[in-house]
PDB file of C-alpha atoms and ligand atoms in Angstrom:
ATOM      1  CA  MET L   1     -83.958 223.740 193.803  1.00  0.00           C
ATOM      2  CA  PRO L   2     -82.668 224.934 190.424  1.00  0.00           C
ATOM      3  CA  GLY L   3     -84.357 222.039 188.611  1.00  0.00           C
ATOM      4  CA  GLU L   4     -87.803 223.410 189.502  1.00  0.00           C
ATOM      5  CA  TYR L   5     -87.245 226.584 187.488  1.00  0.00           C
ATOM      6  CA  ASP L   6     -86.872 227.212 183.808  1.00  0.00           C
ATOM      7  CA  ILE L   7     -83.425 228.665 184.298  1.00  0.00           C
ATOM      8  CA  ASP L   8     -82.722 228.946 180.562  1.00  0.00           C
ATOM      9  CA  LEU L   9     -85.767 231.163 180.217  1.00  0.00           C
ATOM     10  CA  LEU L  10     -84.656 233.372 183.124  1.00  0.00           C
ATOM     11  CA  LEU L  11     -81.164 233.610 181.665  1.00  0.00           C
ATOM     12  CA  ASP L  12     -82.391 234.501 178.181  1.00  0.00           C
ATOM     13  CA  LEU L  13     -84.604 237.204 179.631  1.00  0.00           C
ATOM     14  CA  ALA L  14     -81.714 238.587 181.711  1.00  0.00           C
ATOM     15  CA  LEU L  15     -79.401 238.647 178.666  1.00  0.00           C
ATOM     16  CA  GLU L  16     -81.992 240.432 176.565  1.00  0.00           C
ATOM     17  CA  VAL L  17     -82.985 243.006 179.193  1.00  0.00           C
ATOM     18  CA  ALA L  18     -79.366 243.707 180.216  1.00  0.00           C
ATOM     19  CA  ALA L  19     -78.428 244.318 176.566  1.00  0.00           C
ATOM     20  CA  GLU L  20     -81.296 246.739 176.137  1.00  0.00           C
ATOM     21  CA  ALA L  21     -80.418 248.631 179.336  1.00  0.00           C
ATOM     22  CA  ALA L  22     -76.742 248.737 178.327  1.00  0.00           C
ATOM     23  CA  GLY L  23     -77.745 250.247 174.981  1.00  0.00           C
ATOM     24  CA  LEU L  24     -79.755 252.930 176.735  1.00  0.00           C
ATOM     25  CA  ALA L  25     -76.948 253.775 179.173  1.00  0.00           C
ATOM     26  CA  ARG L  26     -74.385 253.907 176.336  1.00  0.00           C
ATOM     27  CA  ALA L  27     -76.547 256.159 174.206  1.00  0.00           C
ATOM     28  CA  GLU L  28     -77.392 258.469 177.111  1.00  0.00           C
ATOM     29  CA  ARG L  29     -73.926 258.795 178.665  1.00  0.00           C
ATOM     30  CA  LEU L  30     -72.947 262.239 177.482  1.00  0.00           C
ATOM     31  CA  ALA L  31     -76.320 263.720 178.363  1.00  0.00           C
ATOM     32  CA  ALA L  32     -76.570 261.791 181.637  1.00  0.00           C
ATOM     33  CA  VAL L  33     -73.226 262.847 183.089  1.00  0.00           C
ATOM     34  CA  SER L  34     -74.363 266.456 183.045  1.00  0.00           C
ATOM     35  CA  GLN L  35     -77.296 265.542 185.325  1.00  0.00           C
ATOM     36  CA  ILE L  36     -75.505 263.989 188.297  1.00  0.00           C
ATOM     37  CA  SER L  37     -77.013 263.886 191.782  1.00  0.00           C
ATOM     38  CA  THR L  38     -75.505 262.424 194.933  1.00  0.00           C
ATOM     39  CA  LYS L  39     -76.887 259.794 197.307  1.00  0.00           C
ATOM     40  CA  SER L  40     -75.347 258.647 200.624  1.00  0.00           C
ATOM     41  CA  THR L  41     -72.256 260.901 200.366  1.00  0.00           C
ATOM     42  CA  VAL L  42     -70.844 263.386 197.879  1.00  0.00           C
ATOM     43  CA  ASN L  43     -68.870 260.503 196.281  1.00  0.00           C
ATOM     44  CA  ASP L  44     -71.947 258.321 195.818  1.00  0.00           C
ATOM     45  CA  VAL L  45     -73.267 259.582 192.493  1.00  0.00           C
ATOM     46  CA  VAL L  46     -76.317 258.714 190.447  1.00  0.00           C
ATOM     47  CA  THR L  47     -77.132 259.892 186.942  1.00  0.00           C
ATOM     48  CA  ALA L  48     -80.328 260.201 184.988  1.00  0.00           C
ATOM     49  CA  ALA L  49     -79.223 257.102 183.067  1.00  0.00           C
ATOM     50  CA  ASP L  50     -79.005 254.959 186.240  1.00  0.00           C
ATOM     51  CA  LYS L  51     -82.639 255.770 186.934  1.00  0.00           C
ATOM     52  CA  ALA L  52     -83.804 255.405 183.326  1.00  0.00           C
ATOM     53  CA  ALA L  53     -81.975 252.080 182.919  1.00  0.00           C
ATOM     54  CA  GLU L  54     -83.482 250.692 186.117  1.00  0.00           C
ATOM     55  CA  GLU L  55     -86.957 251.797 185.037  1.00  0.00           C
ATOM     56  CA  LEU L  56     -86.448 250.089 181.690  1.00  0.00           C
ATOM     57  CA  ILE L  57     -85.224 246.871 183.336  1.00  0.00           C
ATOM     58  CA  VAL L  58     -88.115 246.773 185.794  1.00  0.00           C
ATOM     59  CA  SER L  59     -90.680 247.476 183.115  1.00  0.00           C
ATOM     60  CA  ARG L  60     -89.318 244.741 180.823  1.00  0.00           C
ATOM     61  CA  LEU L  61     -89.107 242.208 183.657  1.00  0.00           C
ATOM     62  CA  SER L  62     -92.593 243.120 184.868  1.00  0.00           C
ATOM     63  CA  ALA L  63     -94.043 242.711 181.396  1.00  0.00           C
ATOM     64  CA  ALA L  64     -92.435 239.291 180.959  1.00  0.00           C
ATOM     65  CA  ARG L  65     -92.896 238.036 184.528  1.00  0.00           C
ATOM     66  CA  PRO L  66     -95.508 240.099 186.373  1.00  0.00           C
ATOM     67  CA  HIS L  67     -95.412 237.975 189.534  1.00  0.00           C
ATOM     68  CA  ASP L  68     -91.669 238.120 190.243  1.00  0.00           C
ATOM     69  CA  ALA L  69     -90.173 240.218 193.036  1.00  0.00           C
ATOM     70  CA  PHE L  70     -87.319 242.619 192.406  1.00  0.00           C
ATOM     71  CA  ILE L  71     -84.909 244.866 194.219  1.00  0.00           C
ATOM     72  CA  GLY L  72     -82.901 247.555 192.471  1.00  0.00           C
ATOM     73  CA  GLU L  73     -80.108 249.940 193.403  1.00  0.00           C
ATOM     74  CA  GLU L  74     -82.094 253.013 192.464  1.00  0.00           C
ATOM     75  CA  GLY L  75     -84.933 252.204 194.835  1.00  0.00           C
ATOM     76  CA  GLY L  76     -87.105 249.932 192.780  1.00  0.00           C
ATOM     77  CA  ALA L  77     -88.520 247.095 194.889  1.00  0.00           C
ATOM     78  CA  ARG L  78     -91.547 244.875 194.744  1.00  0.00           C
ATOM     79  CA  THR L  79     -92.675 241.847 196.681  1.00  0.00           C
ATOM     80  CA  GLY L  80     -93.442 238.943 194.405  1.00  0.00           C
ATOM     81  CA  SER L  81     -96.691 237.049 194.157  1.00  0.00           C
ATOM     82  CA  GLY L  82     -95.500 234.158 192.010  1.00  0.00           C
ATOM     83  CA  ALA L  83     -95.559 230.613 193.344  1.00  0.00           C
ATOM     84  CA  ASP L  84     -91.946 230.021 192.323  1.00  0.00           C
ATOM     85  CA  GLY L  85     -90.652 232.988 194.382  1.00  0.00           C
ATOM     86  CA  VAL L  86     -88.228 234.378 191.794  1.00  0.00           C
ATOM     87  CA  ARG L  87     -86.594 237.683 192.737  1.00  0.00           C
ATOM     88  CA  TRP L  88     -84.531 239.855 190.391  1.00  0.00           C
ATOM     89  CA  ILE L  89     -81.552 241.744 191.773  1.00  0.00           C
ATOM     90  CA  VAL L  90     -80.850 244.788 189.622  1.00  0.00           C
ATOM     91  CA  ASP L  91     -77.923 247.182 189.371  1.00  0.00           C
ATOM     92  CA  PRO L  92     -78.606 249.301 186.278  1.00  0.00           C
ATOM     93  CA  ILE L  93     -75.050 250.695 186.249  1.00  0.00           C
ATOM     94  CA  ASP L  94     -72.496 249.140 188.569  1.00  0.00           C
ATOM     95  CA  GLY L  95     -69.511 251.472 188.482  1.00  0.00           C
ATOM     96  CA  THR L  96     -71.421 254.736 188.159  1.00  0.00           C
ATOM     97  CA  VAL L  97     -68.347 256.833 189.007  1.00  0.00           C
ATOM     98  CA  ASN L  98     -66.512 255.185 186.083  1.00  0.00           C
ATOM     99  CA  TYR L  99     -69.541 255.875 183.889  1.00  0.00           C
ATOM    100  CA  VAL L 100     -69.284 259.550 184.786  1.00  0.00           C
ATOM    101  CA  TYR L 101     -65.538 259.699 184.075  1.00  0.00           C
ATOM    102  CA  GLY L 102     -65.549 257.430 181.030  1.00  0.00           C
ATOM    103  CA  MET L 103     -63.397 254.696 182.592  1.00  0.00           C
ATOM    104  CA  PRO L 104     -64.491 251.554 180.698  1.00  0.00           C
ATOM    105  CA  PHE L 105     -65.553 249.551 183.775  1.00  0.00           C
ATOM    106  CA  TYR L 106     -69.292 249.962 184.221  1.00  0.00           C
ATOM    107  CA  ALA L 107     -71.898 247.317 183.723  1.00  0.00           C
ATOM    108  CA  VAL L 108     -75.521 246.315 183.945  1.00  0.00           C
ATOM    109  CA  SER L 109     -75.756 243.604 186.590  1.00  0.00           C
ATOM    110  CA  LEU L 110     -78.838 241.405 186.693  1.00  0.00           C
ATOM    111  CA  ALA L 111     -79.402 238.262 188.733  1.00  0.00           C
ATOM    112  CA  ALA L 112     -82.376 235.970 189.352  1.00  0.00           C
ATOM    113  CA  GLU L 113     -82.655 234.136 192.649  1.00  0.00           C
ATOM    114  CA  ALA L 114     -85.222 232.014 194.432  1.00  0.00           C
ATOM    115  CA  GLY L 115     -85.238 230.844 198.025  1.00  0.00           C
ATOM    116  CA  GLY L 116     -81.919 232.572 198.624  1.00  0.00           C
ATOM    117  CA  ARG L 117     -80.260 230.607 195.826  1.00  0.00           C
ATOM    118  CA  LEU L 118     -78.891 232.333 192.741  1.00  0.00           C
ATOM    119  CA  LEU L 119     -80.256 230.826 189.540  1.00  0.00           C
ATOM    120  CA  ALA L 120     -78.776 233.034 186.817  1.00  0.00           C
ATOM    121  CA  GLY L 121     -76.611 236.123 186.458  1.00  0.00           C
ATOM    122  CA  VAL L 122     -75.632 238.486 183.645  1.00  0.00           C
ATOM    123  CA  VAL L 123     -73.020 241.257 183.771  1.00  0.00           C
ATOM    124  CA  HIS L 124     -72.964 243.354 180.604  1.00  0.00           C
ATOM    125  CA  ASN L 125     -70.038 245.800 180.334  1.00  0.00           C
ATOM    126  CA  ILE L 126     -71.693 248.885 178.852  1.00  0.00           C
ATOM    127  CA  ALA L 127     -68.438 250.427 177.592  1.00  0.00           C
ATOM    128  CA  THR L 128     -66.927 247.392 175.867  1.00  0.00           C
ATOM    129  CA  GLY L 129     -70.003 245.262 175.138  1.00  0.00           C
ATOM    130  CA  THR L 130     -68.411 242.232 176.839  1.00  0.00           C
ATOM    131  CA  VAL L 131     -71.099 240.010 178.336  1.00  0.00           C
ATOM    132  CA  TYR L 132     -70.567 237.533 181.169  1.00  0.00           C
ATOM    133  CA  HIS L 133     -73.268 235.086 182.150  1.00  0.00           C
ATOM    134  CA  ALA L 134     -73.825 232.020 184.269  1.00  0.00           C
ATOM    135  CA  SER L 135     -76.652 229.835 185.443  1.00  0.00           C
ATOM    136  CA  ALA L 136     -76.757 227.364 188.283  1.00  0.00           C
ATOM    137  CA  GLY L 137     -74.871 224.206 187.409  1.00  0.00           C
ATOM    138  CA  SER L 138     -74.108 225.218 183.810  1.00  0.00           C
ATOM    139  CA  GLY L 139     -70.789 227.059 184.047  1.00  0.00           C
ATOM    140  CA  ALA L 140     -69.733 230.640 183.374  1.00  0.00           C
ATOM    141  CA  PHE L 141     -69.265 232.323 180.005  1.00  0.00           C
ATOM    142  CA  ARG L 142     -67.699 235.483 178.554  1.00  0.00           C
ATOM    143  CA  ASP L 143     -69.137 236.424 175.161  1.00  0.00           C
ATOM    144  CA  GLY L 144     -70.376 232.860 174.827  1.00  0.00           C
ATOM    145  CA  GLU L 145     -67.014 231.182 175.591  1.00  0.00           C
ATOM    146  CA  ARG L 146     -66.686 229.113 178.745  1.00  0.00           C
ATOM    147  CA  VAL L 147     -64.379 230.624 181.356  1.00  0.00           C
ATOM    148  CA  THR L 148     -62.748 229.167 184.444  1.00  0.00           C
ATOM    149  CA  CYS L 149     -60.952 230.882 187.281  1.00  0.00           C
ATOM    150  CA  ASN L 150     -57.205 230.498 187.661  1.00  0.00           C
ATOM    151  CA  ALA L 151     -55.642 227.282 188.887  1.00  0.00           C
ATOM    152  CA  PRO L 152     -54.465 227.375 192.496  1.00  0.00           C
ATOM    153  CA  VAL L 153     -51.576 229.722 193.120  1.00  0.00           C
ATOM    154  CA  ASP L 154     -50.154 230.834 196.414  1.00  0.00           C
ATOM    155  CA  LEU L 155     -51.331 234.033 197.981  1.00  0.00           C
ATOM    156  CA  GLY L 156     -47.987 235.753 197.576  1.00  0.00           C
ATOM    157  CA  ARG L 157     -48.279 235.382 193.804  1.00  0.00           C
ATOM    158  CA  SER L 158     -51.920 236.390 193.570  1.00  0.00           C
ATOM    159  CA  MET L 159     -53.456 239.446 191.962  1.00  0.00           C
ATOM    160  CA  LEU L 160     -56.347 240.758 194.034  1.00  0.00           C
ATOM    161  CA  ALA L 161     -59.156 243.158 193.248  1.00  0.00           C
ATOM    162  CA  THR L 162     -60.990 245.069 195.935  1.00  0.00           C
ATOM    163  CA  GLY L 163     -63.299 248.039 196.325  1.00  0.00           C
ATOM    164  CA  PHE L 164     -64.236 250.833 198.679  1.00  0.00           C
ATOM    165  CA  GLY L 165     -67.548 252.170 199.914  1.00  0.00           C
ATOM    166  CA  TYR L 166     -68.660 255.784 199.940  1.00  0.00           C
ATOM    167  CA  ASP L 167     -68.659 256.503 203.681  1.00  0.00           C
ATOM    168  CA  PRO L 168     -65.395 258.228 204.767  1.00  0.00           C
ATOM    169  CA  GLU L 169     -65.055 256.235 208.014  1.00  0.00           C
ATOM    170  CA  GLN L 170     -65.653 252.981 206.159  1.00  0.00           C
ATOM    171  CA  ARG L 171     -63.026 253.973 203.594  1.00  0.00           C
ATOM    172  CA  ALA L 172     -60.467 254.695 206.300  1.00  0.00           C
ATOM    173  CA  ARG L 173     -60.981 251.203 207.728  1.00  0.00           C
ATOM    174  CA  GLN L 174     -60.869 249.609 204.278  1.00  0.00           C
ATOM    175  CA  GLY L 175     -57.585 251.403 203.679  1.00  0.00           C
ATOM    176  CA  ALA L 176     -56.183 250.106 206.974  1.00  0.00           C
ATOM    177  CA  VAL L 177     -57.182 246.533 206.071  1.00  0.00           C
ATOM    178  CA  LEU L 178     -55.642 246.922 202.637  1.00  0.00           C
ATOM    179  CA  ALA L 179     -52.370 248.123 204.176  1.00  0.00           C
ATOM    180  CA  GLY L 180     -52.207 244.782 205.987  1.00  0.00           C
ATOM    181  CA  VAL L 181     -53.078 242.744 202.898  1.00  0.00           C
ATOM    182  CA  LEU L 182     -50.839 244.422 200.311  1.00  0.00           C
ATOM    183  CA  PRO L 183     -47.484 243.123 201.617  1.00  0.00           C
ATOM    184  CA  HIS L 184     -48.761 239.535 201.298  1.00  0.00           C
ATOM    185  CA  VAL L 185     -49.968 239.541 197.680  1.00  0.00           C
ATOM    186  CA  ARG L 186     -48.580 240.126 194.198  1.00  0.00           C
ATOM    187  CA  ASP L 187     -50.587 243.310 193.670  1.00  0.00           C
ATOM    188  CA  ILE L 188     -53.970 244.986 194.034  1.00  0.00           C
ATOM    189  CA  ARG L 189     -56.382 246.449 191.467  1.00  0.00           C
ATOM    190  CA  ARG L 190     -59.434 248.645 192.085  1.00  0.00           C
ATOM    191  CA  THR L 191     -61.615 248.822 188.965  1.00  0.00           C
ATOM    192  CA  GLY L 192     -64.625 250.570 190.517  1.00  0.00           C
ATOM    193  CA  SER L 193     -67.156 247.865 189.604  1.00  0.00           C
ATOM    194  CA  ALA L 194     -67.699 244.974 191.989  1.00  0.00           C
ATOM    195  CA  ALA L 195     -69.699 243.122 189.334  1.00  0.00           C
ATOM    196  CA  LEU L 196     -66.809 243.287 186.867  1.00  0.00           C
ATOM    197  CA  ASP L 197     -64.253 242.453 189.596  1.00  0.00           C
ATOM    198  CA  LEU L 198     -66.129 239.203 190.172  1.00  0.00           C
ATOM    199  CA  CYS L 199     -66.250 238.501 186.431  1.00  0.00           C
ATOM    200  CA  MET L 200     -62.490 239.043 186.338  1.00  0.00           C
ATOM    201  CA  VAL L 201     -62.084 236.387 189.008  1.00  0.00           C
ATOM    202  CA  ALA L 202     -64.218 234.157 186.779  1.00  0.00           C
ATOM    203  CA  ASP L 203     -62.057 234.599 183.674  1.00  0.00           C
ATOM    204  CA  GLY L 204     -58.715 234.665 185.502  1.00  0.00           C
ATOM    205  CA  THR L 205     -57.892 238.340 184.916  1.00  0.00           C
ATOM    206  CA  VAL L 206     -57.376 238.470 188.692  1.00  0.00           C
ATOM    207  CA  ASP L 207     -57.047 235.654 191.206  1.00  0.00           C
ATOM    208  CA  ALA L 208     -59.363 236.976 193.895  1.00  0.00           C
ATOM    209  CA  TYR L 209     -61.676 239.791 194.949  1.00  0.00           C
ATOM    210  CA  TYR L 210     -62.789 240.864 198.389  1.00  0.00           C
ATOM    211  CA  GLU L 211     -64.786 243.776 199.687  1.00  0.00           C
ATOM    212  CA  SER L 212     -66.592 244.682 202.894  1.00  0.00           C
ATOM    213  CA  GLY L 213     -69.754 246.719 202.388  1.00  0.00           C
ATOM    214  CA  PRO L 214     -71.080 246.262 198.839  1.00  0.00           C
ATOM    215  CA  ASN L 215     -74.796 245.773 198.339  1.00  0.00           C
ATOM    216  CA  VAL L 216     -76.377 242.592 197.045  1.00  0.00           C
ATOM    217  CA  TRP L 217     -77.052 244.245 193.661  1.00  0.00           C
ATOM    218  CA  ASP L 218     -73.297 244.907 193.318  1.00  0.00           C
ATOM    219  CA  TYR L 219     -72.261 241.285 193.783  1.00  0.00           C
ATOM    220  CA  ALA L 220     -75.209 238.906 193.098  1.00  0.00           C
ATOM    221  CA  ALA L 221     -74.745 238.394 189.342  1.00  0.00           C
ATOM    222  CA  GLY L 222     -70.946 238.498 189.513  1.00  0.00           C
ATOM    223  CA  GLY L 223     -71.067 236.097 192.443  1.00  0.00           C
ATOM    224  CA  ILE L 224     -72.802 233.310 190.514  1.00  0.00           C
ATOM    225  CA  ILE L 225     -70.524 233.953 187.527  1.00  0.00           C
ATOM    226  CA  ALA L 226     -67.398 233.583 189.706  1.00  0.00           C
ATOM    227  CA  ALA L 227     -68.784 230.505 191.465  1.00  0.00           C
ATOM    228  CA  GLU L 228     -69.773 228.823 188.202  1.00  0.00           C
ATOM    229  CA  ALA L 229     -66.232 229.489 186.927  1.00  0.00           C
ATOM    230  CA  GLY L 230     -64.891 227.439 189.831  1.00  0.00           C
ATOM    231  CA  ALA L 231     -64.089 230.163 192.359  1.00  0.00           C
ATOM    232  CA  VAL L 232     -64.980 229.779 196.015  1.00  0.00           C
ATOM    233  CA  VAL L 233     -67.417 232.577 196.913  1.00  0.00           C
ATOM    234  CA  SER L 234     -68.085 233.216 200.600  1.00  0.00           C
ATOM    235  CA  GLY L 235     -68.281 235.678 203.437  1.00  0.00           C
ATOM    236  CA  LEU L 236     -65.551 236.053 206.042  1.00  0.00           C
ATOM    237  CA  ASP L 237     -66.916 233.528 208.546  1.00  0.00           C
ATOM    238  CA  SER L 238     -70.046 232.431 206.730  1.00  0.00           C
ATOM    239  CA  ASP L 239     -70.006 230.364 203.560  1.00  0.00           C
ATOM    240  CA  VAL L 240     -72.583 232.774 202.189  1.00  0.00           C
ATOM    241  CA  PRO L 241     -71.410 236.225 201.072  1.00  0.00           C
ATOM    242  CA  GLY L 242     -73.118 239.261 202.564  1.00  0.00           C
ATOM    243  CA  ARG L 243     -72.635 242.957 203.027  1.00  0.00           C
ATOM    244  CA  ALA L 244     -70.067 242.446 205.773  1.00  0.00           C
ATOM    245  CA  MET L 245     -67.823 240.580 203.345  1.00  0.00           C
ATOM    246  CA  ILE L 246     -67.790 239.026 199.922  1.00  0.00           C
ATOM    247  CA  LEU L 247     -64.707 237.045 199.084  1.00  0.00           C
ATOM    248  CA  ALA L 248     -64.281 235.231 195.760  1.00  0.00           C
ATOM    249  CA  ALA L 249     -61.060 233.431 195.004  1.00  0.00           C
ATOM    250  CA  ALA L 250     -59.491 230.599 193.099  1.00  0.00           C
ATOM    251  CA  PRO L 251     -59.636 227.516 195.358  1.00  0.00           C
ATOM    252  CA  GLY L 252     -55.924 227.520 196.232  1.00  0.00           C
ATOM    253  CA  VAL L 253     -56.044 231.118 197.345  1.00  0.00           C
ATOM    254  CA  HIS L 254     -59.390 231.330 199.107  1.00  0.00           C
ATOM    255  CA  GLY L 255     -58.323 229.722 202.415  1.00  0.00           C
ATOM    256  CA  PRO L 256     -55.106 231.722 202.906  1.00  0.00           C
ATOM    257  CA  LEU L 257     -56.788 234.969 201.851  1.00  0.00           C
ATOM    258  CA  ARG L 258     -59.703 234.357 204.175  1.00  0.00           C
ATOM    259  CA  GLY L 259     -57.249 233.718 207.024  1.00  0.00           C
ATOM    260  CA  LEU L 260     -55.392 236.946 206.273  1.00  0.00           C
ATOM    261  CA  LEU L 261     -58.629 238.944 206.065  1.00  0.00           C
ATOM    262  CA  ARG L 262     -59.843 237.425 209.343  1.00  0.00           C
ATOM    263  CA  SER L 263     -56.584 238.375 211.035  1.00  0.00           C
ATOM    264  CA  ARG L 264     -57.107 241.961 209.813  1.00  0.00           C
ATOM    265  CA  LYS L 265     -60.791 241.949 210.925  1.00  0.00           C
ATOM    266  CA  ALA L 266     -61.665 242.956 207.387  1.00  0.00           C
ATOM    267  CA  ASP L 267     -65.421 242.895 207.957  1.00  0.00           C
ATOM    268  CA  SER L 268     -65.099 245.668 210.544  1.00  0.00           C
ATOM    269  CA  ALA L 269     -64.977 248.193 207.690  1.00  0.00           C
ATOM    270  CA  PHE L 270     -68.667 247.566 207.088  1.00  0.00           C
ATOM    271  CA  ARG L 271     -69.565 246.999 210.746  1.00  0.00           C
ATOM    272  CA  SER L 272     -68.071 250.379 211.672  1.00  0.00           C
ATOM    273  CA  VAL L 273     -70.762 252.024 209.572  1.00  0.00           C
ATOM    274  CA  THR L 274     -73.704 249.852 210.545  1.00  0.00           C
ATOM    275  CA  GLY L 275     -72.800 249.708 214.227  1.00  0.00           C
TER     276      GLY L 275
HETATM  277  C1  IPD N 301     -69.942 250.364 193.614  1.00  0.00           C
HETATM  278  C2  IPD N 301     -68.934 249.599 192.796  1.00  0.00           C
HETATM  279  C3  IPD N 301     -67.576 249.629 193.486  1.00  0.00           C
HETATM  280  C4  IPD N 301     -67.651 249.056 194.874  1.00  0.00           C
HETATM  281  C5  IPD N 301     -68.690 249.804 195.706  1.00  0.00           C
HETATM  282  C6  IPD N 301     -70.038 249.768 194.983  1.00  0.00           C
HETATM  283  P1  IPD N 301     -71.978 251.507 192.273  1.00  0.00           P
HETATM  284  O1  IPD N 301     -71.227 250.259 192.999  1.00  0.00           O
HETATM  285  O2  IPD N 301     -69.333 248.278 192.615  1.00  0.00           O
HETATM  286  O3  IPD N 301     -66.604 248.879 192.789  1.00  0.00           O
HETATM  287  O4  IPD N 301     -66.385 249.180 195.476  1.00  0.00           O
HETATM  288  O5  IPD N 301     -68.803 249.150 196.946  1.00  0.00           O
HETATM  289  O6  IPD N 301     -70.971 250.519 195.740  1.00  0.00           O
HETATM  290  O7  IPD N 301     -72.240 252.517 193.348  1.00  0.00           O
HETATM  291  O8  IPD N 301     -71.058 252.002 191.239  1.00  0.00           O
HETATM  292  O9  IPD N 301     -73.223 250.871 191.735  1.00  0.00           O
END
């Protein structure tokens, strides 16, 4: 239960550590983009700054809270030994391809959860310095100002964000799903950062976001921020988002969008890769 944790303390730590990691990634960008390696496919890039930022985050969190568990995109993971079971979910740079190209949509994403329940989340846009945060039951904020998702609109007048994975077969399926969605919505945007897509649902820059295949570090912090801004955040069939599908939408749009995505078997994009 959120009341059993000092959520303000977790949030303050997340804000502080995310700001420090964002500063490192910003300062190192020009040097880092000349040291790119690839991960799962040739499109799945990682830079020296992704690794350095994750190391910094883990070392700061470990110093402040040595018993917490964590999982990070760049391979950092530790089982916790604390009685309260807090786990940190770390994406040092969500939107690494944007980071490489200089598109201003890349962010540090940091969330704290316990018992499967998100307690706090911070998404710090490294390029612009915009900071989104939320904690359980306390609302969502952009640069300290409360934000709420858009009021209900119908699906046909909704702006959607979505994303694509790195596996070519998965991308082909995601494209096929998108072809079935596009005629039914106002328009589609693909920023290249799931964390920021979710924050844009939170502040009403878009009405909804869906994606099949992102990892928990891509969507955990953005997910609590969108939910605390009033969006409905779910999977396709489950009420809990997962890798097969995360769907976040203003309440009036969530049901119709979920129906459309179900009719297009939108979670098959991820299942095609995992079997
Ligand atoms: C990616 C971004 C992208 C989403 C991909 C993610 P990364 O994260 O969030 O928007 O579509 O599914 O993998 O690789 O830049 O940390």
